[in-house]
Amino acid sequence: MSVPVVELRGAGKTYPGPPPVVALRPSDLVIDRSDYVAVTGPSGSGKSTWLNLVGLLDTPTEGQYLIDGVDVGSLPERVRMSMRAERIGFVFQSFHLLPHRTAVENVMLGSLYLGRRRADRQRAAAAVLERVGLAPRAGALAGELSGGERQRVAIARALVADPSLLLCDEPTGNLDSASAARVLDLIEEVHRSGQTVVVVTHDPSVAARARRQVTIHDGRLAVR
Ligand SMILES: Nc1ncnc2c1ncn2[C@@H]1O[C@H](COP(=O)(O)OP(=O)(O)OP(=O)(O)O)[C@@H](O)[C@H]1O
Ligand SMILES: [Mg+2]
């Protein structure tokens, strides 16, 4: 039995307020290696709260969250931050690339905190750009790429440090339907290669691509 990538054990989040807001009720969830999970829920249901916990941006106020079997609640902030850099690859709706840097420089930023040599980081970045079909655009400025290309660069940046979890927040929210389809195909291929993937989305057609769906209503997590 391998250790799950994500394990929530009665994990919940209450914002202190005042007044206190129970944003995530105590929840249990296991995401095994190589799974592909969609998380959906209406506005205000607790998706961002859940994403911040699972992405190591925040800690639960009750219960436990374990990533790769490590209970993050007991870790000092500094250690949790370095675990985030090593184990979580984030993909955002609005790409978050540096527009005046090239595609390959942006991808290299994904491995900045790992203490590898620059030449090795550059080689790894070029290889992962090739994998997302953007080798010919490696030297282009991010600001001069199409939206779909930018998101593929962002996925490359998220993957370059070989994370335990690829965590995507509305990855197609800013894309036209053709670019969205290509990004979803890429995410599916990344999943098929063995990567553990979580996609948080409002869009049922995006969620339908995942192997499993988790819904959040009113801070209640339901696993289907
Ligand atoms: N820092 C905070 N302090 C207090 N309450 C908060 C805080 N952040 C979120 N909330 C509340 O927690 C609940 C869940 O919010 P959350 O942002 O997780 O929802 P969401 O599902 O991401 O919504 P959306 O789809 O609109 O982004 C909401 O009632 C929200 O008002
Ligand atoms: Mg949100």
XYZ file of N, CA and C and ligand atoms in Angstrom:
704
model
N 0.853 -1.210 0.000
C 0.000 0.000 0.000
C 0.877 1.245 0.000
N 0.708 2.069 -1.022
C 1.471 3.319 -1.020
C 0.700 4.384 -0.232
N 1.442 5.351 0.253
C 0.862 6.445 1.044
C 0.077 7.364 0.108
N -1.158 7.766 0.473
C -1.903 8.692 -0.392
C -1.154 10.020 -0.543
N -1.389 10.692 -1.666
C -0.809 12.027 -1.856
C -1.507 13.014 -0.916
N -2.847 12.933 -0.905
C -3.654 13.844 -0.083
C -4.490 13.023 0.890
N -4.477 13.394 2.149
C -5.382 12.752 3.097
C -5.902 13.785 4.089
N -7.221 14.006 4.029
C -7.873 14.855 5.025
C -8.484 13.940 6.069
N -8.179 14.198 7.328
C -8.765 13.434 8.443
C -9.538 14.397 9.323
N -10.826 14.481 9.067
C -11.652 15.414 9.837
C -11.154 16.843 9.741
N -10.554 17.176 8.587
C -9.951 18.503 8.447
C -11.023 19.546 8.181
N -10.967 20.639 8.925
C -11.929 21.720 8.743
C -11.260 23.062 8.906
N -11.966 24.097 8.421
C -11.414 25.449 8.513
C -12.488 26.424 8.953
N -12.243 27.078 10.066
C -13.108 28.160 10.526
C -12.283 29.441 10.527
N -12.753 30.454 9.780
C -12.086 31.759 9.825
C -12.523 32.444 11.109
N -11.553 33.056 11.809
C -11.844 33.550 13.160
C -12.862 34.698 13.208
N -12.932 35.472 12.109
C -13.879 36.588 12.149
C -13.403 37.710 13.037
N -14.232 38.450 13.814
C -15.632 38.120 14.066
C -16.568 38.600 12.947
N -17.677 37.878 12.732
C -18.015 36.621 13.407
C -17.288 35.461 12.741
N -17.038 34.369 13.463
C -16.377 33.211 12.874
C -17.194 32.652 11.701
N -16.475 32.211 10.651
C -17.132 31.604 9.491
C -16.608 30.177 9.329
N -17.533 29.213 9.398
C -17.148 27.818 9.169
C -17.123 27.603 7.655
N -15.938 27.715 7.059
C -15.836 27.651 5.600
C -15.693 26.214 5.110
N -15.069 25.365 5.923
C -14.976 23.936 5.585
C -15.290 23.130 6.836
N -16.359 22.330 6.747
C -16.716 21.481 7.887
C -15.771 20.287 7.925
N -15.610 19.651 9.076
C -14.658 18.542 9.195
C -14.869 17.515 8.082
N -13.841 17.252 7.321
C -13.965 16.447 6.112
C -12.906 15.371 6.063
N -13.300 14.237 5.459
C -12.363 13.150 5.194
C -12.248 12.987 3.690
N -11.027 12.799 3.229
C -10.814 12.605 1.789
C -9.448 11.973 1.583
N -9.392 10.999 0.677
C -8.113 10.402 0.299
C -7.962 10.524 -1.213
N -6.841 11.063 -1.648
C -6.509 11.096 -3.073
C -5.215 10.315 -3.258
N -5.329 9.190 -3.961
C -4.166 8.331 -4.154
C -3.317 8.821 -5.322
N -2.103 8.324 -5.341
C -1.191 8.661 -6.432
C -1.825 8.320 -7.779
N -1.646 9.207 -8.744
C -2.133 9.025 -10.124
C -3.634 9.226 -10.281
N -4.319 9.660 -9.241
C -5.745 9.947 -9.389
C -5.931 11.278 -10.129
N -7.150 11.501 -10.599
C -7.500 12.744 -11.305
C -8.873 13.132 -10.774
N -8.898 14.177 -9.933
C -10.097 14.535 -9.170
C -10.534 15.949 -9.536
N -11.839 16.107 -9.767
C -12.409 17.446 -9.964
C -13.134 17.858 -8.690
N -13.001 19.116 -8.316
C -13.698 19.663 -7.157
C -14.610 20.782 -7.654
N -15.909 20.623 -7.424
C -16.867 21.632 -7.891
C -17.742 22.088 -6.728
N -18.339 23.239 -6.911
C -19.248 23.762 -5.890
C -19.615 25.178 -6.239
N -20.771 25.647 -5.780
C -21.195 27.012 -6.086
C -20.316 28.058 -5.406
N -20.482 29.293 -5.827
C -19.732 30.408 -5.247
C -19.975 30.479 -3.745
N -18.892 30.635 -2.995
C -19.006 30.756 -1.548
C -19.104 29.430 -0.819
N -19.011 28.302 -1.560
C -19.192 26.990 -0.930
C -17.959 26.539 -0.155
N -16.791 27.120 -0.470
C -15.577 26.721 0.245
C -14.475 26.165 -0.636
N -14.592 26.326 -1.957
C -13.581 25.765 -2.868
C -12.201 26.384 -2.651
N -12.156 27.721 -2.576
C -10.847 28.366 -2.390
C -10.250 27.995 -1.040
N -11.108 27.897 -0.044
C -10.656 27.485 1.286
C -10.026 26.096 1.221
N -10.699 25.185 0.525
C -10.205 23.811 0.366
C -8.884 23.802 -0.403
N -8.849 24.590 -1.502
C -7.645 24.652 -2.335
C -6.455 25.203 -1.551
N -6.710 26.214 -0.726
C -5.622 26.794 0.068
C -5.076 25.791 1.087
N -5.960 24.966 1.643
C -5.502 23.920 2.564
C -4.684 22.876 1.826
N -5.266 22.343 0.759
C -4.612 21.241 0.044
C -3.316 21.728 -0.615
N -3.287 23.007 -1.031
C -2.097 23.572 -1.660
C -1.068 24.105 -0.681
N -1.268 23.861 0.611
C -0.324 24.240 1.667
C -0.172 25.751 1.827
N -1.178 26.500 1.374
C -1.175 27.947 1.590
C -1.768 28.284 2.954
N -2.471 27.324 3.545
C -3.149 27.548 4.813
C -3.185 26.211 5.564
N -3.526 26.249 6.841
C -3.610 25.006 7.614
C -5.022 24.859 8.187
N -5.458 23.618 8.433
C -6.792 23.434 9.008
C -6.847 23.955 10.439
N -8.033 24.387 10.834
C -8.215 24.810 12.228
C -8.695 23.637 13.085
N -9.097 22.538 12.437
C -9.339 21.294 13.187
C -9.008 20.108 12.295
N -8.787 18.952 12.917
C -8.440 17.759 12.162
C -7.044 17.865 11.577
N -6.768 16.965 10.622
C -5.422 16.877 10.074
C -5.441 16.860 8.557
N -4.385 17.409 7.980
C -4.128 17.280 6.556
C -2.729 16.699 6.367
N -2.668 15.574 5.679
C -1.388 14.940 5.401
C -1.121 14.974 3.903
N 0.063 15.427 3.526
C 0.486 15.322 2.128
C 1.657 14.358 2.081
N 1.552 13.360 1.215
C 2.548 12.287 1.151
C 2.803 11.706 2.538
N 1.745 11.661 3.360
C 1.856 11.059 4.682
C 2.401 11.985 5.752
N 2.743 13.232 5.397
C 3.294 14.176 6.369
C 2.179 15.099 6.862
N 1.970 15.131 8.171
C 0.942 15.991 8.767
C 1.445 17.435 8.763
N 0.812 18.270 7.928
C 1.343 19.630 7.746
C 0.992 20.554 8.901
N -0.045 20.184 9.680
C -0.471 21.044 10.783
C 0.612 21.204 11.830
N 1.490 20.207 11.933
C 2.505 20.236 12.985
C 3.818 20.847 12.493
N 3.846 21.297 11.242
C 5.104 21.810 10.691
C 5.227 23.314 10.911
N 6.450 23.791 11.138
C 6.652 25.246 11.135
C 6.327 25.811 9.747
N 5.836 27.035 9.736
C 5.472 27.727 8.500
C 6.557 27.596 7.403
N 7.820 27.798 7.799
C 8.938 27.784 6.846
C 9.056 26.409 6.165
N 8.848 25.351 6.940
C 8.948 24.001 6.387
C 7.760 23.731 5.459
N 6.586 24.211 5.885
C 5.398 24.046 5.044
C 5.594 24.775 3.712
N 6.188 25.957 3.735
C 6.436 26.711 2.493
C 7.392 25.938 1.578
N 8.416 25.335 2.142
C 9.346 24.627 1.264
C 8.713 23.325 0.765
N 7.832 22.716 1.579
C 7.101 21.544 1.073
C 6.196 21.937 -0.083
N 5.614 23.124 0.024
C 4.749 23.600 -1.057
C 5.547 23.762 -2.348
N 6.729 24.369 -2.249
C 7.554 24.569 -3.441
C 7.956 23.232 -4.064
N 8.197 22.243 -3.221
C 8.661 20.947 -3.726
C 7.534 20.058 -4.223
N 6.376 20.143 -3.582
C 5.367 19.097 -3.813
C 4.117 19.532 -4.537
N 3.893 20.842 -4.635
C 2.663 21.318 -5.278
C 3.007 22.101 -6.537
N 2.392 21.725 -7.647
C 2.481 22.517 -8.867
C 1.157 23.215 -9.084
N 1.158 24.548 -9.019
C -0.090 25.316 -9.158
C -0.294 25.776 -10.595
N -1.549 25.685 -11.037
C -1.955 26.293 -12.307
C -3.165 27.162 -12.014
N -3.086 28.449 -12.402
C -4.137 29.409 -12.066
C -4.936 29.796 -13.305
N -6.129 30.294 -13.058
C -6.991 30.764 -14.147
C -6.294 31.826 -14.997
N -5.562 32.730 -14.341
C -4.970 33.861 -15.067
C -3.472 33.680 -15.308
N -3.021 32.422 -15.346
C -1.678 32.017 -15.786
C -0.538 32.429 -14.846
N -0.528 33.726 -14.414
C 0.524 34.223 -13.511
C 1.928 34.007 -14.053
N 2.120 34.343 -15.326
C 3.474 34.308 -15.888
C 4.080 35.705 -15.831
N 5.398 35.789 -15.930
C 6.064 37.090 -16.060
C 6.090 37.443 -17.540
N 5.352 38.489 -17.949
C 5.157 38.760 -19.380
C 6.431 39.145 -20.122
N 7.411 39.744 -19.399
C 8.630 40.205 -20.072
C 9.744 39.175 -20.013
N 9.422 37.984 -19.553
C 10.392 36.885 -19.572
C 9.950 35.875 -20.614
N 10.917 35.118 -21.112
C 10.588 34.122 -22.127
C 9.856 32.936 -21.494
N 9.284 32.121 -22.374
C 8.596 30.912 -21.904
C 9.537 30.047 -21.077
N 10.745 29.832 -21.581
C 11.660 28.925 -20.863
C 12.080 29.539 -19.522
N 12.257 30.865 -19.464
C 12.598 31.507 -18.178
C 11.448 31.355 -17.180
N 10.229 31.507 -17.668
C 9.076 31.314 -16.784
C 9.031 29.892 -16.239
N 9.297 28.926 -17.086
C 9.261 27.533 -16.620
C 10.384 27.282 -15.611
N 11.527 27.904 -15.840
C 12.655 27.738 -14.899
C 12.305 28.229 -13.498
N 11.406 29.223 -13.416
C 11.012 29.741 -12.094
C 10.368 28.648 -11.236
N 9.798 27.640 -11.897
C 9.159 26.542 -11.161
C 10.137 25.684 -10.375
N 11.426 25.818 -10.657
C 12.414 25.006 -9.927
C 13.422 25.882 -9.186
N 13.077 27.163 -9.038
C 14.015 28.124 -8.440
C 14.416 27.743 -7.018
N 13.474 27.179 -6.262
C 13.715 26.979 -4.826
C 14.323 25.620 -4.511
N 14.661 24.875 -5.525
C 15.116 23.517 -5.263
C 16.630 23.409 -5.159
N 17.331 24.521 -5.359
C 18.780 24.513 -5.198
C 19.508 23.724 -6.268
N 18.898 23.631 -7.454
C 19.598 22.953 -8.549
C 20.437 23.954 -9.323
N 21.405 23.437 -10.082
C 22.243 24.311 -10.919
C 21.408 24.885 -12.057
N 21.745 26.128 -12.436
C 20.981 26.830 -13.465
C 20.930 26.052 -14.780
N 22.064 25.482 -15.165
C 22.106 24.745 -16.433
C 21.149 23.546 -16.391
N 21.072 22.900 -15.239
C 20.160 21.752 -15.093
C 18.709 22.218 -15.144
N 18.455 23.370 -14.508
C 17.085 23.903 -14.512
C 16.665 24.275 -15.919
N 17.620 24.819 -16.680
C 17.315 25.230 -18.050
C 17.025 24.007 -18.925
N 17.805 22.972 -18.742
C 17.606 21.741 -19.514
C 16.238 21.124 -19.179
N 15.912 21.094 -17.892
C 14.622 20.523 -17.465
C 13.462 21.347 -18.017
N 13.621 22.675 -18.019
C 12.558 23.555 -18.516
C 12.341 23.325 -20.011
N 13.422 23.202 -20.760
C 13.300 22.966 -22.202
C 12.595 21.637 -22.467
N 12.922 20.631 -21.665
C 12.330 19.303 -21.861
C 10.824 19.333 -21.586
N 10.416 20.029 -20.547
C 8.987 20.032 -20.216
C 8.209 20.930 -21.189
N 8.857 21.970 -21.724
C 8.200 22.762 -22.779
C 7.972 21.915 -24.028
N 8.926 21.076 -24.320
C 8.775 20.149 -25.446
C 7.570 19.246 -25.211
N 7.449 18.782 -23.982
C 6.361 17.878 -23.618
C 4.988 18.536 -23.786
N 4.873 19.838 -23.513
C 3.587 20.518 -23.677
C 3.415 21.080 -25.091
N 4.324 20.725 -25.989
C 4.189 21.098 -27.399
C 4.620 22.513 -27.705
N 5.466 23.104 -26.848
C 5.843 24.504 -27.054
C 7.340 24.709 -27.265
N 8.065 23.657 -27.622
C 9.503 23.819 -27.877
C 9.777 24.943 -28.875
N 8.974 25.068 -29.960
C 9.263 26.138 -30.925
C 9.053 27.546 -30.362
N 8.326 27.681 -29.253
C 8.043 29.001 -28.676
C 8.834 29.243 -27.389
N 9.827 28.399 -27.112
C 10.559 28.486 -25.841
C 11.205 29.853 -25.629
N 11.663 30.491 -26.710
C 12.359 31.767 -26.594
C 11.445 32.972 -26.721
N 10.142 32.747 -26.896
C 9.192 33.864 -27.044
C 8.867 34.454 -25.676
N 8.608 35.773 -25.650
C 8.170 36.399 -24.406
C 6.776 35.896 -24.053
N 6.553 35.632 -22.760
C 5.249 35.117 -22.326
C 4.129 36.061 -22.736
N 4.413 37.390 -22.680
C 3.407 38.380 -23.036
C 3.018 38.357 -24.499
N 3.792 37.649 -25.315
C 3.495 37.580 -26.747
C 2.897 36.235 -27.150
N 2.567 35.422 -26.158
C 1.943 34.125 -26.453
C 0.424 34.249 -26.391
N -0.260 33.331 -27.053
C -1.721 33.282 -26.950
C -2.114 32.788 -25.552
N -3.375 32.975 -25.190
C -3.844 32.519 -23.883
C -3.623 31.023 -23.685
N -3.950 30.241 -24.693
C -3.780 28.796 -24.592
C -2.312 28.415 -24.429
N -1.445 29.115 -25.187
C 0.000 28.850 -25.057
C 0.482 29.234 -23.665
N -0.011 30.368 -23.154
C 0.403 30.791 -21.805
C 0.029 29.737 -20.765
N -1.175 29.175 -20.911
C -1.569 28.182 -19.918
C -0.725 26.920 -20.045
N -0.326 26.586 -21.264
C 0.555 25.407 -21.419
C 1.935 25.686 -20.820
N 2.428 26.928 -20.934
C 3.679 27.298 -20.256
C 3.496 27.196 -18.740
N 2.345 27.648 -18.246
C 2.086 27.590 -16.802
C 2.048 26.133 -16.316
N 1.495 25.256 -17.142
C 1.465 23.833 -16.781
C 2.894 23.284 -16.773
N 3.689 23.703 -17.753
C 5.099 23.278 -17.785
C 5.828 23.747 -16.527
N 5.596 25.000 -16.143
C 6.237 25.536 -14.929
C 5.808 24.733 -13.696
N 4.515 24.357 -13.664
C 4.003 23.605 -12.516
C 4.606 22.198 -12.443
N 4.980 21.652 -13.613
C 5.455 20.268 -13.647
C 6.974 20.144 -13.531
N 7.696 21.246 -13.720
C 9.148 21.136 -13.911
C 9.867 20.617 -12.668
N 9.282 20.852 -11.490
C 9.915 20.368 -10.263
C 9.379 18.990 -9.852
N 8.636 18.336 -10.768
C 8.125 16.994 -10.517
C 7.309 16.921 -9.210
N 6.202 17.677 -9.137
C 5.450 17.769 -7.879
C 4.666 16.491 -7.574
N 4.311 16.317 -6.305
C 3.415 15.218 -5.937
C 2.027 15.457 -6.492
N 1.632 16.739 -6.543
C 0.262 17.089 -6.895
C 0.248 18.272 -7.855
N -0.471 18.108 -8.971
C -0.740 19.230 -9.873
C -2.113 19.775 -9.501
N -2.149 21.027 -9.041
C -3.368 21.620 -8.482
C -3.801 22.774 -9.379
N -4.919 22.577 -10.089
C -5.343 23.548 -11.106
C -6.608 24.252 -10.644
N -6.575 25.597 -10.650
C -7.721 26.396 -10.227
C -8.348 27.036 -11.462
N -9.504 26.551 -11.886
C -10.181 27.051 -13.100
C -9.202 27.197 -14.273
N -8.531 26.105 -14.663
C -7.439 26.233 -15.639
C -7.893 26.696 -17.017
N -9.188 26.579 -17.322
C -9.669 26.984 -18.646
C -10.576 28.210 -18.567
N -10.636 28.830 -17.387
C -11.581 29.931 -17.166
C -11.384 31.135 -18.069
N -10.140 31.353 -18.532
C -9.863 32.523 -19.377
C -9.598 32.156 -20.829
N -10.004 30.959 -21.235
C -9.632 30.498 -22.585
C -10.854 30.321 -23.480
N -10.648 30.539 -24.783
C -11.695 30.206 -25.751
C -11.822 28.682 -25.823
N -12.889 28.206 -26.468
C -13.178 26.776 -26.352
C -12.111 25.899 -27.013
N -11.510 26.371 -28.109
C -10.476 25.550 -28.759
C -9.232 25.447 -27.879
N -8.801 26.572 -27.289
C -7.629 26.541 -26.405
C -7.931 25.739 -25.146
N -9.160 25.872 -24.634
C -9.557 25.117 -23.444
C -9.484 23.621 -23.716
N -9.963 23.212 -24.886
C -9.946 21.780 -25.228
C -8.511 21.267 -25.260
N -7.610 22.076 -25.806
C -6.210 21.647 -25.895
C -5.576 21.545 -24.501
N -5.892 22.509 -23.632
C -5.360 22.474 -22.266
C -5.914 21.257 -21.509
N -7.200 20.957 -21.708
C -7.784 19.788 -21.031
C -7.173 18.491 -21.556
N -6.898 18.437 -22.858
C -6.213 17.266 -23.416
C -4.833 17.105 -22.769
N -4.142 18.224 -22.602
C -2.809 18.176 -21.991
C -2.896 17.685 -20.541
N -3.853 18.216 -19.784
C -4.008 17.795 -18.383
C -4.305 16.291 -18.324
N -5.141 15.835 -19.263
C -5.470 14.409 -19.287
C -4.231 13.560 -19.593
N -3.417 14.053 -20.513
C -2.200 13.312 -20.860
C -1.222 13.293 -19.682
N -1.130 14.420 -18.977
C -0.270 14.499 -17.798
C -0.754 13.484 -16.749
N -2.072 13.398 -16.577
C -2.651 12.395 -15.671
C -2.294 10.979 -16.124
N -2.438 10.712 -17.407
C -2.145 9.356 -17.915
C -0.691 8.969 -17.708
N 0.191 9.968 -17.654
C 1.614 9.672 -17.426
C 1.895 9.340 -15.961
N 0.849 9.415 -15.094
C 1.024 9.008 -13.702
C 0.980 10.140 -12.698
N 0.840 11.364 -13.193
C 0.782 12.528 -12.300
C -0.561 12.573 -11.561
N -0.544 12.885 -10.282
C -1.769 13.116 -9.520
C -2.266 14.533 -9.832
N -3.565 14.628 -10.196
C -4.104 15.911 -10.663
C -5.398 16.238 -9.912
N -5.526 17.489 -9.477
C -6.785 18.006 -8.931
C -7.145 19.273 -9.706
N -8.396 19.342 -10.168
C -8.886 20.529 -10.875
C -10.087 21.091 -10.117
N -9.986 22.345 -9.707
C -11.114 23.025 -9.078
C -11.801 23.851 -10.153
N -13.104 23.673 -10.324
C -13.792 24.341 -11.434
C -15.281 24.554 -11.171
N -15.807 25.605 -11.809
C -17.256 25.804 -11.843
C -17.882 25.031 -12.989
N -17.048 24.619 -13.955
C -17.542 24.189 -15.259
C -17.766 22.669 -15.287
N -19.031 22.225 -15.393
C -19.317 20.788 -15.357
C -18.616 20.014 -16.477
N -18.401 20.665 -17.635
C -17.759 19.939 -18.735
C -16.265 19.732 -18.458
N -15.669 20.629 -17.677
C -14.275 20.444 -17.250
C -14.212 19.341 -16.191
N -15.138 19.408 -15.231
C -15.166 18.414 -14.152
C -15.389 17.010 -14.697
N -16.178 16.901 -15.773
C -16.520 15.594 -16.332
C -15.299 14.857 -16.888
N -14.227 15.588 -17.155
C -13.024 14.943 -17.695
C -12.259 14.153 -16.638
N -12.479 14.506 -15.352
C -11.730 13.846 -14.281
C -12.240 12.425 -14.057
N -11.455 11.627 -13.342
C -11.882 10.256 -13.014
C -12.901 10.240 -11.905
N -12.836 11.260 -11.052
C -13.645 11.282 -9.843
C -14.059 12.704 -9.556
N -15.253 12.861 -8.992
C -15.690 14.209 -8.654
C -15.990 14.335 -7.168
N -15.545 15.461 -6.641
C -15.819 15.816 -5.256
C -16.594 17.125 -5.311
N -17.682 17.203 -4.550
C -18.434 18.466 -4.549
C -18.367 19.097 -3.162
N -18.455 20.415 -3.153
C -18.528 21.158 -1.889
C -19.794 21.996 -1.915
N -20.612 21.815 -0.883
C -21.805 22.639 -0.703
C -21.803 23.141 0.717
N -21.802 24.500 0.856
C -21.913 25.044 2.204
C -20.829 24.502 3.130
N -19.623 24.357 2.605
C -18.520 23.861 3.422
C -18.528 22.369 3.672
N -19.494 21.649 3.033
C -19.556 20.190 3.199
C -18.985 19.508 1.963
N -17.983 18.676 2.195
C -17.339 17.939 1.112
C -18.093 16.634 0.896
N -18.441 16.346 -0.363
C -19.086 15.067 -0.668
C -18.324 14.377 -1.781
N -17.969 13.111 -1.539
C -17.171 12.345 -2.502
C -18.112 11.423 -3.258
N -18.026 11.488 -4.589
C -18.907 10.632 -5.393
C -18.151 9.436 -5.916
N -10.435 35.184 5.113
C -11.728 34.962 5.363
N -12.314 35.380 6.503
C -13.613 35.141 6.762
N -14.434 34.445 5.935
C -13.925 34.004 4.780
C -12.551 34.225 4.423
N -12.348 33.649 3.203
C -13.516 33.112 2.834
N -14.470 33.313 3.771
C -15.873 32.816 3.741
O -15.820 31.398 3.705
C -16.807 30.867 2.822
C -16.159 30.057 1.718
O -15.396 30.933 0.886
P -14.513 30.430 -0.344
O -13.728 31.604 -0.810
O -13.758 29.227 0.068
O -15.627 30.037 -1.426
P -15.500 29.595 -2.980
O -16.236 28.321 -3.127
O -14.070 29.626 -3.383
O -16.306 30.743 -3.774
P -16.071 31.336 -5.272
O -16.549 30.284 -6.232
O -16.958 32.537 -5.281
O -14.612 31.661 -5.412
C -17.591 32.077 2.315
O -18.726 32.212 3.139
C -16.627 33.231 2.505
O -17.329 34.448 2.711
Mg -12.984 30.780 -4.786
